[in-house]
Amino acid sequence: MTVEIEARPLPAARHARAAVAVLFFTNGALFANLLPRYPQIKEDLAIGNGAYGLAVAAFPAGAITAGLAAGVLIRRMGSARVAVLGTLLTGAGILAAGLAPSVALFATALFLAGAMDALTDVAQNAHGLRVQRLYGRSILNSFHAIWSIGAVTGGLMAAGAMTLDLSLGLHLAVSAAVLVAAAAAALRFCLPGPDNPPEETGPEQRNTERASGNAHVGYVLAALVLIATAGTLVEDAGNSWAALYLNDALHASAALAAGGFIALVGAQFIGRIIGDRLVDRFGQRAVARAGGLITAVGMGLALAVPTLPGTILGFALAGFGVATLVPAAMHEADALPGLKPGSGLTIVSWLMRLGFLLSPPVVGQVADATSLRTGLLVIPAAGLLVVLLAGVLRARRG
C-alpha cells in the first residue's frame, strides 16, 4: 500500500509565510488601536452621529481612491515593499487622525490613512497568494485569521491604554512605532524577485466555472464584489458603531464598550482559523450561506432584544458569520476565466471597500433620524444578501 505524504515547504516558503503573517497582523492592529477611541474623539470634536458618520467614511473613501494604484506600485516595487511602506504611512495617518483638532483635519487624516491601508491590503494579499502557490494548498484564510488576531490585539491595546488613562497621542504614537518596526523587520524574510501572476488556466478556474454554472463572468464578479462588500459592511459596524452603541444606548463604560468590537473580530478570527477546514469539507458555498444565516439571526435577535451581553454576543456571531467571505471572494475572483491575471483580485479588493464607505454615513443618517439600533439593521440585512448570492461560490469538491 502506498502512503502519500504532503511535501514539506522549503524554508524560504515557510519564512515568507511567517513574514506575510506579520504584515497581516500589523495591518489589523494599527487601525484597531484607533477604533475604540472613536467615542472620545467624537466627544472632543463635539459632532453628531451624521457628521461623525461622514467623517469616518473618509477612511474607506481614501482606500477606494487609491486602491487601483496598488497594482502599478506592486509591479514597480514588489508587493512586499509596497505592504511595508503602506504600513508606515498608515501608522502616520492614524496618529494624525487621533491628534486632529477639527473635524476637517480628522477626516483628511483618515482619508490619507485609508489610501495607504488600501495599498497595504492589496500588496499583502498579493504576496500571500504568491506564498500560497508555493505551498500548493489554501493558506489565505490563515493570513486573514492573523489579521483578526492583530485587530483583537489592537483593540485590547486601546482598551488597556484607556484603562491606564494614557493620552490619545502617546497611545497612538507608541502603537504605531512598535507595529511599523515589526512590519519592517518582516520585509527581509519575504519572497525575493518579481510578483509573478497566477496561471490563467487551471483546476481552480475550472472549479469556479462549474460553481457559477452558465452565468456570465461579469455577473459572477459583481456577485463576488457584493459578497465581499457584505463582509466589510459587517466589519465596519464593529469598527465604527459597536463602541458607540454599547456606550450610548446600553450605557456601558468606555472600556467595556470596546467589547463589541473585540467580540466581533475575535469571533471572526475563530471563523478564519477553522475556515480552510470547513471549506474543504463543505465547500465555499455552504460555508458562506451558513455564515450569512448566522449573521442575520444572531445580530437580528440582539437588536430585537437589546441587552449588554446579548449585543456583545450578537456582534460575535456576526463576526463569525462573515469570517470567510472576503478570502473566499478574493480567491474565487483571482481564478475567474476571461480576465487578465490579478484583475479579479484587484477589482474585488477595490470595490469591496464600498461597504466601509457607504456604511458609516448611511447608519449615521438613519441613527439621527430614528436610532442607532435601527441603523445597525444593516448587519442582518448583509447576512441575508450573502445567503442569496452564495451560489456563485464553489460547492464542495467531489
mmCIF file of C-alpha atoms in Angstrom:
data_model
loop_
_atom_site.group_PDB
_atom_site.id
_atom_site.type_symbol
_atom_site.label_atom_id
_atom_site.label_comp_id
_atom_site.label_asym_id
_atom_site.label_seq_id
_atom_site.Cartn_x
_atom_site.Cartn_y
_atom_site.Cartn_z
ATOM 1 C CA MET A 1 0.000 0.000 0.000
ATOM 2 C CA THR A 2 1.281 3.441 -0.957
ATOM 3 C CA VAL A 3 1.001 6.258 1.571
ATOM 4 C CA GLU A 4 1.042 9.808 0.213
ATOM 5 C CA ILE A 5 2.953 12.287 2.348
ATOM 6 C CA GLU A 6 2.435 16.001 1.853
ATOM 7 C CA ALA A 7 5.636 17.680 0.685
ATOM 8 C CA ARG A 8 7.144 19.962 3.292
ATOM 9 C CA PRO A 9 7.537 23.538 2.026
ATOM 10 C CA LEU A 10 11.063 24.845 1.569
ATOM 11 C CA PRO A 11 12.473 27.003 4.401
ATOM 12 C CA ALA A 12 12.202 30.122 2.229
ATOM 13 C CA ALA A 13 8.475 29.484 1.751
ATOM 14 C CA ARG A 14 7.957 28.922 5.493
ATOM 15 C CA HIS A 15 9.869 32.092 6.342
ATOM 16 C CA ALA A 16 7.859 34.028 3.775
ATOM 17 C CA ARG A 17 4.620 32.697 5.225
ATOM 18 C CA ALA A 18 5.651 33.915 8.676
ATOM 19 C CA ALA A 19 6.629 37.301 7.232
ATOM 20 C CA VAL A 20 3.275 37.716 5.471
ATOM 21 C CA ALA A 21 1.551 36.758 8.725
ATOM 22 C CA VAL A 22 3.392 39.619 10.453
ATOM 23 C CA LEU A 23 2.235 42.029 7.736
ATOM 24 C CA PHE A 24 -1.384 40.950 8.188
ATOM 25 C CA PHE A 25 -1.043 41.200 11.985
ATOM 26 C CA THR A 26 0.340 44.736 11.947
ATOM 27 C CA ASN A 27 -2.264 45.829 9.391
ATOM 28 C CA GLY A 28 -5.064 44.578 11.631
ATOM 29 C CA ALA A 29 -3.605 46.058 14.809
ATOM 30 C CA LEU A 30 -2.832 49.560 13.516
ATOM 31 C CA PHE A 31 -6.362 50.743 12.786
ATOM 32 C CA ALA A 32 -7.812 48.750 15.682
ATOM 33 C CA ASN A 33 -5.835 50.922 18.091
ATOM 34 C CA LEU A 34 -7.817 53.935 16.895
ATOM 35 C CA LEU A 35 -11.324 52.467 16.695
ATOM 36 C CA PRO A 36 -12.135 52.162 20.433
ATOM 37 C CA ARG A 37 -11.016 55.787 20.832
ATOM 38 C CA TYR A 38 -13.702 56.988 18.401
ATOM 39 C CA PRO A 39 -16.210 57.886 21.174
ATOM 40 C CA GLN A 40 -13.563 60.093 22.820
ATOM 41 C CA ILE A 41 -12.713 61.752 19.500
ATOM 42 C CA LYS A 42 -16.423 62.285 18.725
ATOM 43 C CA GLU A 43 -16.930 63.899 22.119
ATOM 44 C CA ASP A 44 -13.789 66.056 21.862
ATOM 45 C CA LEU A 45 -14.832 67.318 18.425
ATOM 46 C CA ALA A 46 -18.464 67.825 19.588
ATOM 47 C CA ILE A 47 -20.103 66.331 16.492
ATOM 48 C CA GLY A 48 -23.394 64.471 15.953
ATOM 49 C CA ASN A 49 -23.941 61.000 14.526
ATOM 50 C CA GLY A 50 -24.432 62.252 10.968
ATOM 51 C CA ALA A 51 -21.241 64.333 10.888
ATOM 52 C CA TYR A 52 -19.359 61.543 12.633
ATOM 53 C CA GLY A 53 -20.534 59.004 10.055
ATOM 54 C CA LEU A 54 -19.410 61.248 7.193
ATOM 55 C CA ALA A 55 -16.034 61.860 8.847
ATOM 56 C CA VAL A 56 -15.168 58.210 9.426
ATOM 57 C CA ALA A 57 -16.295 57.413 5.879
ATOM 58 C CA ALA A 58 -13.179 59.320 4.774
ATOM 59 C CA PHE A 59 -11.074 56.244 5.568
ATOM 60 C CA PRO A 60 -12.780 53.951 3.018
ATOM 61 C CA ALA A 61 -13.080 56.887 0.612
ATOM 62 C CA GLY A 62 -9.310 57.191 0.648
ATOM 63 C CA ALA A 63 -8.998 53.446 0.158
ATOM 64 C CA ILE A 64 -11.265 53.476 -2.903
ATOM 65 C CA THR A 65 -9.420 56.472 -4.352
ATOM 66 C CA ALA A 66 -6.002 54.810 -4.088
ATOM 67 C CA GLY A 67 -6.947 51.151 -4.483
ATOM 68 C CA LEU A 68 -6.329 50.809 -8.209
ATOM 69 C CA ALA A 69 -2.832 52.321 -7.845
ATOM 70 C CA ALA A 70 -1.722 49.269 -5.881
ATOM 71 C CA GLY A 71 -1.200 47.163 -8.995
ATOM 72 C CA VAL A 72 1.111 49.722 -10.601
ATOM 73 C CA LEU A 73 3.178 50.137 -7.431
ATOM 74 C CA ILE A 74 3.432 46.384 -6.914
ATOM 75 C CA ARG A 75 4.741 45.868 -10.432
ATOM 76 C CA ARG A 76 7.368 48.576 -9.901
ATOM 77 C CA MET A 77 8.407 47.973 -6.283
ATOM 78 C CA GLY A 78 7.237 44.465 -5.405
ATOM 79 C CA SER A 79 4.311 43.524 -3.187
ATOM 80 C CA ALA A 80 6.367 43.148 -0.001
ATOM 81 C CA ARG A 81 7.928 46.608 -0.222
ATOM 82 C CA VAL A 82 4.569 48.206 -1.003
ATOM 83 C CA ALA A 83 2.997 46.469 2.005
ATOM 84 C CA VAL A 84 5.673 47.719 4.407
ATOM 85 C CA LEU A 85 5.686 51.264 3.006
ATOM 86 C CA GLY A 86 1.896 51.333 3.228
ATOM 87 C CA THR A 87 2.095 50.199 6.859
ATOM 88 C CA LEU A 88 4.453 53.054 7.724
ATOM 89 C CA LEU A 89 2.248 55.681 6.090
ATOM 90 C CA THR A 90 -0.952 54.186 7.538
ATOM 91 C CA GLY A 91 0.500 54.471 11.030
ATOM 92 C CA ALA A 92 1.386 58.119 10.413
ATOM 93 C CA GLY A 93 -2.120 58.863 9.133
ATOM 94 C CA ILE A 94 -3.784 57.204 12.127
ATOM 95 C CA LEU A 95 -1.621 59.191 14.539
ATOM 96 C CA ALA A 96 -2.544 62.403 12.707
ATOM 97 C CA ALA A 97 -6.250 61.492 12.902
ATOM 98 C CA GLY A 98 -6.026 60.931 16.641
ATOM 99 C CA LEU A 99 -4.385 64.331 17.161
ATOM 100 C CA ALA A 100 -6.595 66.287 14.721
ATOM 101 C CA PRO A 101 -8.098 69.423 16.333
ATOM 102 C CA SER A 102 -11.026 69.727 13.902
ATOM 103 C CA VAL A 103 -13.480 67.535 12.007
ATOM 104 C CA ALA A 104 -11.951 68.567 8.669
ATOM 105 C CA LEU A 105 -8.429 67.575 9.693
ATOM 106 C CA PHE A 106 -9.717 64.374 11.295
ATOM 107 C CA ALA A 107 -11.436 63.378 8.039
ATOM 108 C CA THR A 108 -8.392 64.377 5.959
ATOM 109 C CA ALA A 109 -6.054 62.270 8.072
ATOM 110 C CA LEU A 110 -8.439 59.311 7.862
ATOM 111 C CA PHE A 111 -8.620 59.746 4.076
ATOM 112 C CA LEU A 112 -4.829 59.529 3.773
ATOM 113 C CA ALA A 113 -4.630 56.615 6.217
ATOM 114 C CA GLY A 114 -7.316 54.779 4.258
ATOM 115 C CA ALA A 115 -5.464 55.325 0.979
ATOM 116 C CA MET A 116 -2.276 53.844 2.422
ATOM 117 C CA ASP A 117 -4.180 50.990 4.056
ATOM 118 C CA ALA A 118 -5.624 50.038 0.649
ATOM 119 C CA LEU A 119 -2.139 49.748 -0.820
ATOM 120 C CA THR A 120 -1.066 47.583 2.107
ATOM 121 C CA ASP A 121 -4.143 45.394 1.816
ATOM 122 C CA VAL A 122 -3.759 44.581 -1.881
ATOM 123 C CA ALA A 123 0.015 44.135 -1.577
ATOM 124 C CA GLN A 124 -0.095 41.761 1.394
ATOM 125 C CA ASN A 125 -2.833 39.665 -0.223
ATOM 126 C CA ALA A 126 -0.852 39.536 -3.468
ATOM 127 C CA HIS A 127 2.239 38.354 -1.593
ATOM 128 C CA GLY A 128 0.116 35.913 0.399
ATOM 129 C CA LEU A 129 -1.291 34.388 -2.793
ATOM 130 C CA ARG A 130 2.268 34.125 -4.089
ATOM 131 C CA VAL A 131 3.284 32.169 -0.992
ATOM 132 C CA GLN A 132 0.126 30.064 -1.274
ATOM 133 C CA ARG A 133 1.139 28.989 -4.774
ATOM 134 C CA LEU A 134 4.441 27.734 -3.369
ATOM 135 C CA TYR A 135 2.572 25.720 -0.733
ATOM 136 C CA GLY A 136 0.203 24.216 -3.285
ATOM 137 C CA ARG A 137 -2.771 24.401 -0.911
ATOM 138 C CA SER A 138 -5.048 27.005 0.624
ATOM 139 C CA ILE A 139 -3.477 29.147 3.343
ATOM 140 C CA LEU A 140 -5.134 32.502 2.588
ATOM 141 C CA ASN A 141 -7.751 32.132 5.335
ATOM 142 C CA SER A 142 -4.957 31.684 7.865
ATOM 143 C CA PHE A 143 -3.476 35.063 6.901
ATOM 144 C CA HIS A 144 -6.849 36.725 7.395
ATOM 145 C CA ALA A 145 -7.113 34.930 10.742
ATOM 146 C CA ILE A 146 -3.807 36.532 11.719
ATOM 147 C CA TRP A 147 -5.279 39.882 10.670
ATOM 148 C CA SER A 148 -8.123 39.238 13.118
ATOM 149 C CA ILE A 149 -5.598 38.441 15.863
ATOM 150 C CA GLY A 150 -3.959 41.764 15.098
ATOM 151 C CA ALA A 151 -7.303 43.547 15.263
ATOM 152 C CA VAL A 152 -8.114 41.956 18.627
ATOM 153 C CA THR A 153 -4.648 42.857 19.894
ATOM 154 C CA GLY A 154 -5.066 46.429 18.719
ATOM 155 C CA GLY A 155 -8.456 46.664 20.402
ATOM 156 C CA LEU A 156 -7.006 45.306 23.636
ATOM 157 C CA MET A 157 -4.097 47.740 23.402
ATOM 158 C CA ALA A 158 -6.591 50.595 23.099
ATOM 159 C CA ALA A 159 -8.704 49.300 25.978
ATOM 160 C CA GLY A 160 -5.573 48.978 28.117
ATOM 161 C CA ALA A 161 -4.453 52.485 27.197
ATOM 162 C CA MET A 162 -7.850 53.880 28.191
ATOM 163 C CA THR A 163 -7.785 51.933 31.445
ATOM 164 C CA LEU A 164 -4.334 53.371 32.199
ATOM 165 C CA ASP A 165 -5.609 56.830 31.203
ATOM 166 C CA LEU A 166 -2.894 57.288 28.579
ATOM 167 C CA SER A 167 -3.304 60.280 26.329
ATOM 168 C CA LEU A 168 -4.549 59.611 22.811
ATOM 169 C CA GLY A 169 -1.364 60.942 21.206
ATOM 170 C CA LEU A 170 1.010 58.887 23.359
ATOM 171 C CA HIS A 171 -1.032 55.732 22.883
ATOM 172 C CA LEU A 172 -1.174 56.007 19.083
ATOM 173 C CA ALA A 173 2.473 57.066 18.750
ATOM 174 C CA VAL A 174 3.753 54.071 20.724
ATOM 175 C CA SER A 175 1.480 51.575 18.989
ATOM 176 C CA ALA A 176 2.439 52.881 15.525
ATOM 177 C CA ALA A 177 6.165 52.765 16.293
ATOM 178 C CA VAL A 178 6.030 49.166 17.554
ATOM 179 C CA LEU A 179 3.864 47.844 14.711
ATOM 180 C CA VAL A 180 5.758 49.608 11.922
ATOM 181 C CA ALA A 181 9.048 48.271 13.304
ATOM 182 C CA ALA A 182 7.633 44.723 13.241
ATOM 183 C CA ALA A 183 6.495 45.098 9.608
ATOM 184 C CA ALA A 184 9.888 46.473 8.562
ATOM 185 C CA ALA A 185 11.662 43.538 10.248
ATOM 186 C CA ALA A 186 9.445 41.073 8.325
ATOM 187 C CA LEU A 187 10.455 42.517 4.951
ATOM 188 C CA ARG A 188 13.786 40.680 4.803
ATOM 189 C CA PHE A 189 12.004 37.294 5.013
ATOM 190 C CA CYS A 190 9.523 37.950 2.191
ATOM 191 C CA LEU A 191 9.962 36.288 -1.206
ATOM 192 C CA PRO A 192 12.507 37.986 -3.472
ATOM 193 C CA GLY A 193 12.072 38.732 -7.156
ATOM 194 C CA PRO A 194 9.047 39.864 -9.180
ATOM 195 C CA ASP A 195 5.469 39.049 -8.311
ATOM 196 C CA ASN A 196 4.547 36.539 -10.981
ATOM 197 C CA PRO A 197 0.800 36.406 -11.763
ATOM 198 C CA PRO A 198 -1.123 33.151 -11.314
ATOM 199 C CA GLU A 199 -1.666 30.844 -14.259
ATOM 200 C CA GLU A 200 -4.563 31.894 -16.494
ATOM 201 C CA THR A 201 -5.897 28.368 -16.752
ATOM 202 C CA GLY A 202 -6.041 25.552 -14.250
ATOM 203 C CA PRO A 203 -8.186 23.465 -11.914
ATOM 204 C CA GLU A 204 -9.191 26.426 -9.722
ATOM 205 C CA GLN A 205 -10.587 28.323 -12.675
ATOM 206 C CA ARG A 206 -12.448 25.272 -13.940
ATOM 207 C CA ASN A 207 -13.918 24.796 -10.443
ATOM 208 C CA THR A 208 -15.048 28.445 -10.468
ATOM 209 C CA GLU A 209 -16.696 27.988 -13.870
ATOM 210 C CA ARG A 210 -18.576 24.943 -12.600
ATOM 211 C CA ALA A 211 -19.576 26.766 -9.409
ATOM 212 C CA SER A 212 -21.022 29.695 -11.333
ATOM 213 C CA GLY A 213 -22.778 27.482 -13.917
ATOM 214 C CA ASN A 214 -23.570 29.302 -17.133
ATOM 215 C CA ALA A 215 -23.606 32.753 -15.525
ATOM 216 C CA HIS A 216 -21.647 35.455 -17.283
ATOM 217 C CA VAL A 217 -18.251 36.204 -15.751
ATOM 218 C CA GLY A 218 -19.299 39.819 -15.229
ATOM 219 C CA TYR A 219 -22.308 38.743 -13.161
ATOM 220 C CA VAL A 220 -20.158 36.354 -11.126
ATOM 221 C CA LEU A 221 -17.585 39.072 -10.472
ATOM 222 C CA ALA A 222 -20.324 41.521 -9.428
ATOM 223 C CA ALA A 223 -21.780 38.922 -7.059
ATOM 224 C CA LEU A 224 -18.331 38.286 -5.569
ATOM 225 C CA VAL A 225 -17.909 42.017 -5.019
ATOM 226 C CA LEU A 226 -21.272 42.167 -3.210
ATOM 227 C CA ILE A 227 -20.376 39.166 -1.038
ATOM 228 C CA ALA A 228 -17.072 40.750 -0.047
ATOM 229 C CA THR A 229 -18.819 44.107 0.474
ATOM 230 C CA ALA A 230 -21.327 42.467 2.819
ATOM 231 C CA GLY A 231 -18.401 41.169 4.842
ATOM 232 C CA THR A 232 -16.758 44.585 5.022
ATOM 233 C CA LEU A 233 -20.055 46.235 5.907
ATOM 234 C CA VAL A 234 -20.423 43.973 8.941
ATOM 235 C CA GLU A 235 -16.797 44.610 9.885
ATOM 236 C CA ASP A 236 -17.421 48.355 9.676
ATOM 237 C CA ALA A 237 -20.376 48.063 12.035
ATOM 238 C CA GLY A 238 -17.966 46.725 14.635
ATOM 239 C CA ASN A 239 -15.310 49.275 13.698
ATOM 240 C CA SER A 240 -17.391 52.443 13.669
ATOM 241 C CA TRP A 241 -20.526 51.816 15.709
ATOM 242 C CA ALA A 242 -20.161 48.960 18.207
ATOM 243 C CA ALA A 243 -18.460 51.057 20.888
ATOM 244 C CA LEU A 244 -20.865 53.974 20.389
ATOM 245 C CA TYR A 245 -23.938 51.732 20.511
ATOM 246 C CA LEU A 246 -22.844 49.936 23.670
ATOM 247 C CA ASN A 247 -21.768 53.183 25.310
ATOM 248 C CA ASP A 248 -24.741 55.394 24.386
ATOM 249 C CA ALA A 249 -27.700 53.032 24.035
ATOM 250 C CA LEU A 250 -26.747 50.384 26.609
ATOM 251 C CA HIS A 251 -24.751 52.655 28.960
ATOM 252 C CA ALA A 252 -21.590 50.541 29.035
ATOM 253 C CA SER A 253 -18.342 52.059 30.286
ATOM 254 C CA ALA A 254 -15.761 53.139 27.700
ATOM 255 C CA ALA A 255 -13.543 50.115 28.355
ATOM 256 C CA LEU A 256 -16.493 47.676 28.315
ATOM 257 C CA ALA A 257 -17.920 49.296 25.185
ATOM 258 C CA ALA A 258 -14.780 48.178 23.358
ATOM 259 C CA GLY A 259 -16.026 44.624 23.981
ATOM 260 C CA GLY A 260 -18.382 44.750 20.994
ATOM 261 C CA PHE A 261 -15.568 45.357 18.540
ATOM 262 C CA ILE A 262 -13.264 42.881 20.291
ATOM 263 C CA ALA A 263 -16.001 40.213 20.271
ATOM 264 C CA LEU A 264 -16.665 40.713 16.552
ATOM 265 C CA VAL A 265 -13.042 40.466 15.433
ATOM 266 C CA GLY A 266 -12.293 37.715 17.973
ATOM 267 C CA ALA A 267 -15.093 35.519 16.649
ATOM 268 C CA GLN A 268 -14.038 36.435 13.118
ATOM 269 C CA PHE A 269 -10.592 35.072 13.936
ATOM 270 C CA ILE A 270 -12.070 31.780 15.141
ATOM 271 C CA GLY A 271 -14.093 31.504 11.935
ATOM 272 C CA ARG A 272 -11.000 32.130 9.824
ATOM 273 C CA ILE A 273 -8.692 29.823 11.720
ATOM 274 C CA ILE A 274 -11.081 26.917 11.054
ATOM 275 C CA GLY A 275 -12.227 28.314 7.718
ATOM 276 C CA ASP A 276 -9.900 26.281 5.482
ATOM 277 C CA ARG A 277 -11.087 23.005 7.027
ATOM 278 C CA LEU A 278 -14.740 23.997 6.779
ATOM 279 C CA VAL A 279 -14.357 24.995 3.135
ATOM 280 C CA ASP A 280 -12.537 21.761 2.263
ATOM 281 C CA ARG A 281 -15.295 19.725 3.880
ATOM 282 C CA PHE A 282 -18.433 21.634 2.926
ATOM 283 C CA GLY A 283 -17.377 23.993 0.109
ATOM 284 C CA GLN A 284 -17.284 27.798 -0.085
ATOM 285 C CA ARG A 285 -20.970 27.983 -0.997
ATOM 286 C CA ALA A 286 -22.322 26.126 2.033
ATOM 287 C CA VAL A 287 -19.953 27.875 4.454
ATOM 288 C CA ALA A 288 -20.951 31.316 3.125
ATOM 289 C CA ARG A 289 -24.679 30.556 3.293
ATOM 290 C CA ALA A 290 -24.416 29.240 6.844
ATOM 291 C CA GLY A 291 -22.359 32.286 7.827
ATOM 292 C CA GLY A 292 -24.874 34.684 6.324
ATOM 293 C CA LEU A 293 -27.682 32.990 8.218
ATOM 294 C CA ILE A 294 -25.719 33.109 11.496
ATOM 295 C CA THR A 295 -25.072 36.831 10.947
ATOM 296 C CA ALA A 296 -28.695 37.654 10.159
ATOM 297 C CA VAL A 297 -30.221 35.642 13.007
ATOM 298 C CA GLY A 298 -27.559 36.432 15.640
ATOM 299 C CA MET A 299 -27.470 40.193 15.214
ATOM 300 C CA GLY A 300 -31.188 40.358 14.415
ATOM 301 C CA LEU A 301 -32.040 38.841 17.792
ATOM 302 C CA ALA A 302 -29.513 41.069 19.559
ATOM 303 C CA LEU A 303 -31.170 44.176 18.116
ATOM 304 C CA ALA A 304 -34.678 42.871 18.753
ATOM 305 C CA VAL A 305 -33.920 42.220 22.441
ATOM 306 C CA PRO A 306 -31.171 44.723 23.376
ATOM 307 C CA THR A 307 -29.096 43.701 26.387
ATOM 308 C CA LEU A 308 -25.393 44.264 27.010
ATOM 309 C CA PRO A 309 -24.302 40.598 26.983
ATOM 310 C CA GLY A 310 -26.767 39.731 24.203
ATOM 311 C CA THR A 311 -25.496 42.558 22.000
ATOM 312 C CA ILE A 312 -21.846 41.620 22.514
ATOM 313 C CA LEU A 313 -22.808 38.040 21.601
ATOM 314 C CA GLY A 314 -24.646 39.346 18.536
ATOM 315 C CA PHE A 315 -21.534 41.164 17.329
ATOM 316 C CA ALA A 316 -19.539 37.975 17.943
ATOM 317 C CA LEU A 317 -21.948 35.880 15.854
ATOM 318 C CA ALA A 318 -21.824 38.477 13.092
ATOM 319 C CA GLY A 319 -18.024 38.361 13.063
ATOM 320 C CA PHE A 320 -18.038 34.566 12.964
ATOM 321 C CA GLY A 321 -20.617 34.533 10.185
ATOM 322 C CA VAL A 322 -18.657 36.755 7.796
ATOM 323 C CA ALA A 323 -15.229 35.331 8.657
ATOM 324 C CA THR A 324 -14.510 33.607 5.332
ATOM 325 C CA LEU A 325 -16.368 35.933 2.960
ATOM 326 C CA VAL A 326 -13.536 38.263 1.924
ATOM 327 C CA PRO A 327 -10.911 35.491 1.479
ATOM 328 C CA ALA A 328 -13.452 33.412 -0.469
ATOM 329 C CA ALA A 329 -14.367 36.277 -2.791
ATOM 330 C CA MET A 330 -10.708 37.161 -3.372
ATOM 331 C CA HIS A 331 -9.745 33.570 -4.148
ATOM 332 C CA GLU A 332 -12.677 32.988 -6.485
ATOM 333 C CA ALA A 333 -12.167 36.317 -8.294
ATOM 334 C CA ASP A 334 -8.458 35.654 -8.762
ATOM 335 C CA ALA A 335 -9.305 32.410 -10.604
ATOM 336 C CA LEU A 336 -12.108 33.730 -12.832
ATOM 337 C CA PRO A 337 -11.639 32.888 -16.533
ATOM 338 C CA GLY A 338 -11.569 35.582 -19.172
ATOM 339 C CA LEU A 339 -9.794 38.189 -17.017
ATOM 340 C CA LYS A 340 -6.182 39.321 -17.047
ATOM 341 C CA PRO A 341 -4.078 37.764 -14.253
ATOM 342 C CA GLY A 342 -4.670 39.579 -10.988
ATOM 343 C CA SER A 343 -7.543 41.674 -12.336
ATOM 344 C CA GLY A 344 -10.250 39.852 -10.386
ATOM 345 C CA LEU A 345 -8.357 40.188 -7.098
ATOM 346 C CA THR A 346 -7.723 43.902 -7.684
ATOM 347 C CA ILE A 347 -11.355 44.637 -8.581
ATOM 348 C CA VAL A 348 -12.775 42.791 -5.569
ATOM 349 C CA SER A 349 -10.186 44.312 -3.201
ATOM 350 C CA TRP A 350 -11.014 47.769 -4.531
ATOM 351 C CA LEU A 351 -14.800 47.657 -4.733
ATOM 352 C CA MET A 352 -15.427 45.706 -1.527
ATOM 353 C CA ARG A 353 -14.427 48.852 0.325
ATOM 354 C CA LEU A 354 -17.761 50.318 -0.716
ATOM 355 C CA GLY A 355 -19.055 48.573 2.405
ATOM 356 C CA PHE A 356 -16.716 50.686 4.533
ATOM 357 C CA LEU A 357 -17.564 53.803 2.524
ATOM 358 C CA LEU A 358 -21.358 53.527 2.491
ATOM 359 C CA SER A 359 -21.968 52.066 5.926
ATOM 360 C CA PRO A 360 -20.901 54.993 8.200
ATOM 361 C CA PRO A 361 -22.952 57.770 6.539
ATOM 362 C CA VAL A 362 -25.995 55.533 5.966
ATOM 363 C CA VAL A 363 -26.017 54.232 9.534
ATOM 364 C CA GLY A 364 -25.301 57.725 10.852
ATOM 365 C CA GLN A 365 -28.172 59.335 8.965
ATOM 366 C CA VAL A 366 -30.591 56.573 9.987
ATOM 367 C CA ALA A 367 -29.387 56.885 13.595
ATOM 368 C CA ASP A 368 -30.037 60.648 13.604
ATOM 369 C CA ALA A 369 -33.482 60.169 12.055
ATOM 370 C CA THR A 370 -34.519 57.220 14.240
ATOM 371 C CA SER A 371 -31.959 55.459 16.429
ATOM 372 C CA LEU A 372 -28.575 53.776 16.151
ATOM 373 C CA ARG A 373 -30.307 50.490 16.954
ATOM 374 C CA THR A 374 -32.343 50.874 13.753
ATOM 375 C CA GLY A 375 -29.266 51.856 11.761
ATOM 376 C CA LEU A 376 -27.484 48.654 12.784
ATOM 377 C CA LEU A 377 -30.134 46.610 10.969
ATOM 378 C CA VAL A 378 -27.700 46.785 8.044
ATOM 379 C CA ILE A 379 -25.870 43.864 9.699
ATOM 380 C CA PRO A 380 -28.648 41.245 9.440
ATOM 381 C CA ALA A 381 -29.506 42.657 6.005
ATOM 382 C CA ALA A 382 -25.928 41.975 4.867
ATOM 383 C CA GLY A 383 -26.226 38.408 6.142
ATOM 384 C CA LEU A 384 -29.371 37.834 4.090
ATOM 385 C CA LEU A 385 -27.646 39.239 0.986
ATOM 386 C CA VAL A 386 -24.871 36.662 1.353
ATOM 387 C CA VAL A 387 -27.407 33.845 1.626
ATOM 388 C CA LEU A 388 -28.945 34.972 -1.678
ATOM 389 C CA LEU A 389 -25.662 35.353 -3.597
ATOM 390 C CA ALA A 390 -23.596 32.453 -2.263
ATOM 391 C CA GLY A 391 -24.478 30.319 -5.289
ATOM 392 C CA VAL A 392 -21.607 31.862 -7.271
ATOM 393 C CA LEU A 393 -19.083 30.308 -4.890
ATOM 394 C CA ARG A 394 -17.624 26.837 -5.299
ATOM 395 C CA ALA A 395 -19.580 23.899 -3.988
ATOM 396 C CA ARG A 396 -17.872 21.060 -2.154
ATOM 397 C CA ARG A 397 -15.327 19.157 -4.207
ATOM 398 C CA GLY A 398 -16.330 15.641 -5.124
#
